[in-house]
PDB file of C-alpha atoms in Angstrom:
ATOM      1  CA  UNK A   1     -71.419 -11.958 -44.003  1.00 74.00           C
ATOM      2  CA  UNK A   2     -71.717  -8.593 -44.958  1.00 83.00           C
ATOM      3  CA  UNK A   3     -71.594  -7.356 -41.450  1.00 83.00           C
ATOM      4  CA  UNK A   4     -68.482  -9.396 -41.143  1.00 88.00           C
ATOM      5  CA  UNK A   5     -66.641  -7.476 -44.070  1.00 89.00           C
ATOM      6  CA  UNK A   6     -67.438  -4.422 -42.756  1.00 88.00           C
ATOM      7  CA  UNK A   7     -66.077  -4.533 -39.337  1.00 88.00           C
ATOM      8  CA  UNK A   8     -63.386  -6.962 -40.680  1.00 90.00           C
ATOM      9  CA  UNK A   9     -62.480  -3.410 -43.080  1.00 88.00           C
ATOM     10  CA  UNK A  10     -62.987  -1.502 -40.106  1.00 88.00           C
ATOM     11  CA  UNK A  11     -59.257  -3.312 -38.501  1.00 89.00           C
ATOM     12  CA  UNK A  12     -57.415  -2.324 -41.033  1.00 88.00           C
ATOM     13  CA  UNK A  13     -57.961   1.395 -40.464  1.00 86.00           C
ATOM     14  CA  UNK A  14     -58.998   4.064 -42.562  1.00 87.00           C
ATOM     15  CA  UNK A  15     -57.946   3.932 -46.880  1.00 86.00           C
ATOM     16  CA  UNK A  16     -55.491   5.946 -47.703  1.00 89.00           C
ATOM     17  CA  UNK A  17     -57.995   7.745 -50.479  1.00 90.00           C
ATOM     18  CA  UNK A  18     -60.370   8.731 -47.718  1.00 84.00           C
ATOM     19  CA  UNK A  19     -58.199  11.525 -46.748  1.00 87.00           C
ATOM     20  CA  UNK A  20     -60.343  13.194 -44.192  1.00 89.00           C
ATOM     21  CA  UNK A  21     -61.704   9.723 -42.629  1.00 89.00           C
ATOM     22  CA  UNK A  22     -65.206  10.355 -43.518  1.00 89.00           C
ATOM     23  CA  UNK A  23     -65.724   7.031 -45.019  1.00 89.00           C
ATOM     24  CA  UNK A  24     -64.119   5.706 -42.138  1.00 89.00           C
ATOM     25  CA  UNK A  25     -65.723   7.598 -39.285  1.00 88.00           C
ATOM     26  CA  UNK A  26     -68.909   6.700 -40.720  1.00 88.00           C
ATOM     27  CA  UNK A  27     -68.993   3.211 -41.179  1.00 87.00           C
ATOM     28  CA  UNK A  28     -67.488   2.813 -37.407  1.00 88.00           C
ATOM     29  CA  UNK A  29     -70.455   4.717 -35.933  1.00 87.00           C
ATOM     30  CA  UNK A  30     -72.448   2.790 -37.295  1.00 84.00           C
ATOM     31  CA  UNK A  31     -70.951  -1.097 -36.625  1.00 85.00           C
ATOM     32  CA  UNK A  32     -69.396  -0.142 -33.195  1.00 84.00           C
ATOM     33  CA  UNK A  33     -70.738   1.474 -30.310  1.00 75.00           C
ATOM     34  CA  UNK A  34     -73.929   1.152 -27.716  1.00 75.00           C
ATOM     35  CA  UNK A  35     -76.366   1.268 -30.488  1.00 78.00           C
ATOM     36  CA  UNK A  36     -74.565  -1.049 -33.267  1.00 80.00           C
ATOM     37  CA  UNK A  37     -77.366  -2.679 -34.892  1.00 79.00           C
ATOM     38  CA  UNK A  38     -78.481  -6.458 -33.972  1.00 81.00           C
ATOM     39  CA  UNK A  39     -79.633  -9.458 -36.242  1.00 81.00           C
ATOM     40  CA  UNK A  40     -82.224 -12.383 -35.543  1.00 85.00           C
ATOM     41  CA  UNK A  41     -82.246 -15.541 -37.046  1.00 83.00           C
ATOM     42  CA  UNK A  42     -85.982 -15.616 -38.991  1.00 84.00           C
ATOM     43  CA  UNK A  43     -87.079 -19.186 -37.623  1.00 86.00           C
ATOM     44  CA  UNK A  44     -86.536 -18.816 -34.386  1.00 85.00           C
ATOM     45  CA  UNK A  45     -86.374 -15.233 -33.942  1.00 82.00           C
ATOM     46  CA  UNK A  46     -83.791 -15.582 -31.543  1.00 85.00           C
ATOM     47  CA  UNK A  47     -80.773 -13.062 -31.639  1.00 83.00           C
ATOM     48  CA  UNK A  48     -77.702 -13.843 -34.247  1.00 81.00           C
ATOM     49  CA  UNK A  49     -74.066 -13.705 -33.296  1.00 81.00           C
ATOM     50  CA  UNK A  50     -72.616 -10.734 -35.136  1.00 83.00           C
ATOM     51  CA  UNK A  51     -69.439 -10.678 -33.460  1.00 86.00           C
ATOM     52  CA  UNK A  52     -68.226 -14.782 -33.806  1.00 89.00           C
ATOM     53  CA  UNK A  53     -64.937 -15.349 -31.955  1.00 89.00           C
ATOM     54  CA  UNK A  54     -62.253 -15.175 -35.035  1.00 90.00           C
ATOM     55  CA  UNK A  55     -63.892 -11.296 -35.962  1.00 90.00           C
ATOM     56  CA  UNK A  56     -63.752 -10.439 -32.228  1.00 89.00           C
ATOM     57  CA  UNK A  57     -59.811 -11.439 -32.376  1.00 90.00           C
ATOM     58  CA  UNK A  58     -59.396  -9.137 -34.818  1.00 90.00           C
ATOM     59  CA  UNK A  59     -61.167  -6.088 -33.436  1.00 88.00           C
ATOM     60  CA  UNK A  60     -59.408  -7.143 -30.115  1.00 88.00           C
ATOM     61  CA  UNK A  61     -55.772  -7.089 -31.919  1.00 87.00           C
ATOM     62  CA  UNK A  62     -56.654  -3.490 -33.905  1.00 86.00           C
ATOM     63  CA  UNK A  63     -55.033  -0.282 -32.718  1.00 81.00           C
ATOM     64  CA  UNK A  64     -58.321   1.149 -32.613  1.00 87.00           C
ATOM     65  CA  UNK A  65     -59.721   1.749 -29.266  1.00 88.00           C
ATOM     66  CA  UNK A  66     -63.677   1.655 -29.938  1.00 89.00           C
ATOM     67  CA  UNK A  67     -62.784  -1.542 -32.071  1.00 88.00           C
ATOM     68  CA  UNK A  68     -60.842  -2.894 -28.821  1.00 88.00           C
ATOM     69  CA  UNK A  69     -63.896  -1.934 -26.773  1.00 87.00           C
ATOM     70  CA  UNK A  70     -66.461  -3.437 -29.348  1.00 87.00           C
ATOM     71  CA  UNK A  71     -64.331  -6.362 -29.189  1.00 86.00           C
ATOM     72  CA  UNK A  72     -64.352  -7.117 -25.603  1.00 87.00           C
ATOM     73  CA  UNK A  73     -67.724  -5.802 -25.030  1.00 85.00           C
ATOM     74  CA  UNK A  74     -69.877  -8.888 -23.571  1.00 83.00           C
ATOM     75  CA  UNK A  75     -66.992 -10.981 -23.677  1.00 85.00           C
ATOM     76  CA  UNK A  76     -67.584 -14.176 -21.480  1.00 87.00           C
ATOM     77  CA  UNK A  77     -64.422 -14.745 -18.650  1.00 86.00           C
ATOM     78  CA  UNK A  78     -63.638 -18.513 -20.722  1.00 89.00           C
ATOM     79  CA  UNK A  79     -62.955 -16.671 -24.447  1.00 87.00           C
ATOM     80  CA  UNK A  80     -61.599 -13.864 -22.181  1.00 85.00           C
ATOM     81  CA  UNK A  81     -58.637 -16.202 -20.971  1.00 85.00           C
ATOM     82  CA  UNK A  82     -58.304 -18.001 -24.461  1.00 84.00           C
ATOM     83  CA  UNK A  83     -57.742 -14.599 -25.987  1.00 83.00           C
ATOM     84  CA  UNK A  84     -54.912 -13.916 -23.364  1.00 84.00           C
ATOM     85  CA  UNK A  85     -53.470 -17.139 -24.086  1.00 84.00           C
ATOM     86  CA  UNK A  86     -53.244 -15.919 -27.910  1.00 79.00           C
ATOM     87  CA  UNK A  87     -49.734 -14.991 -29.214  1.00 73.00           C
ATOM     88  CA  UNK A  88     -48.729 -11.981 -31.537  1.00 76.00           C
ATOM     89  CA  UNK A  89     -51.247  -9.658 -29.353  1.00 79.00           C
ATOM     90  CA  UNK A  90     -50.610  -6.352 -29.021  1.00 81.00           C
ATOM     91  CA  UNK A  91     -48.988  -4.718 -26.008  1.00 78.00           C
ATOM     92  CA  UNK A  92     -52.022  -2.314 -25.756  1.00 81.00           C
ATOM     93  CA  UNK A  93     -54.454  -4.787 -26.674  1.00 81.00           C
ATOM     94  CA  UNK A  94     -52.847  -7.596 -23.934  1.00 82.00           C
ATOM     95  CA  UNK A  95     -53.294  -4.679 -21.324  1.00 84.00           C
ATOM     96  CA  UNK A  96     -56.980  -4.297 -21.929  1.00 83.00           C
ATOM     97  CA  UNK A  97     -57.859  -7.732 -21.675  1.00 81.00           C
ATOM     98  CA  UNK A  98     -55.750  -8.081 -18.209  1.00 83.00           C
ATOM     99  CA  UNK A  99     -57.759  -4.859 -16.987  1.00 84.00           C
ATOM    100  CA  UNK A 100     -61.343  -6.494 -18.217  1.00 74.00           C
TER     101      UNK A 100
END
């Protein structure tokens, strides 16, 4: 939940009292990108979804492009074409998921 909050914070962009987006910067390199971290469930020790479908929405919809990327990365083609079908999306955001 914890990991939700972050990258749920992360959407809304930088606060306006970090003023040089160090806050920011950091907490994005360290939930998005090729080496965000990954959880495993402790009784099967198979891998936990981080990213369920309502949190990748958001980082989808956010005007931040490594969010958009985090978002779509190892998106199956089914959630792919339910997120298209979504309304209120972003004109950048809409032209991403056509071009994935």
């Amino acid at each position: 939940i914890v990991a939700h909050a972050h990258l749920k914070l992360l959407c809304y962009g930088p606060s306006m009292y970090d003023t040089d987006q160090e806050m920011y910067t950091w907490l994005q390199s360290i939930w998005v990108g090729n080496d965000a971290p990954q959880a495993f469930l402790l009784e099967s020790s198979e891998e936990a979804v981080l990213l369920p479908d309502w949190l990748r929405l958001h980082l989808v919809r956010s005007a931040r492009p490594p969010l958009l990327e985090a978002g779509l990365r190892g998106l199956p083609a089914h959630k792919l074409a339910l997120f298209i079908q979504t309304f209120g999306m972003p004109v950048s955001s809409m032209s991403a998921l056509l071009g994935a």
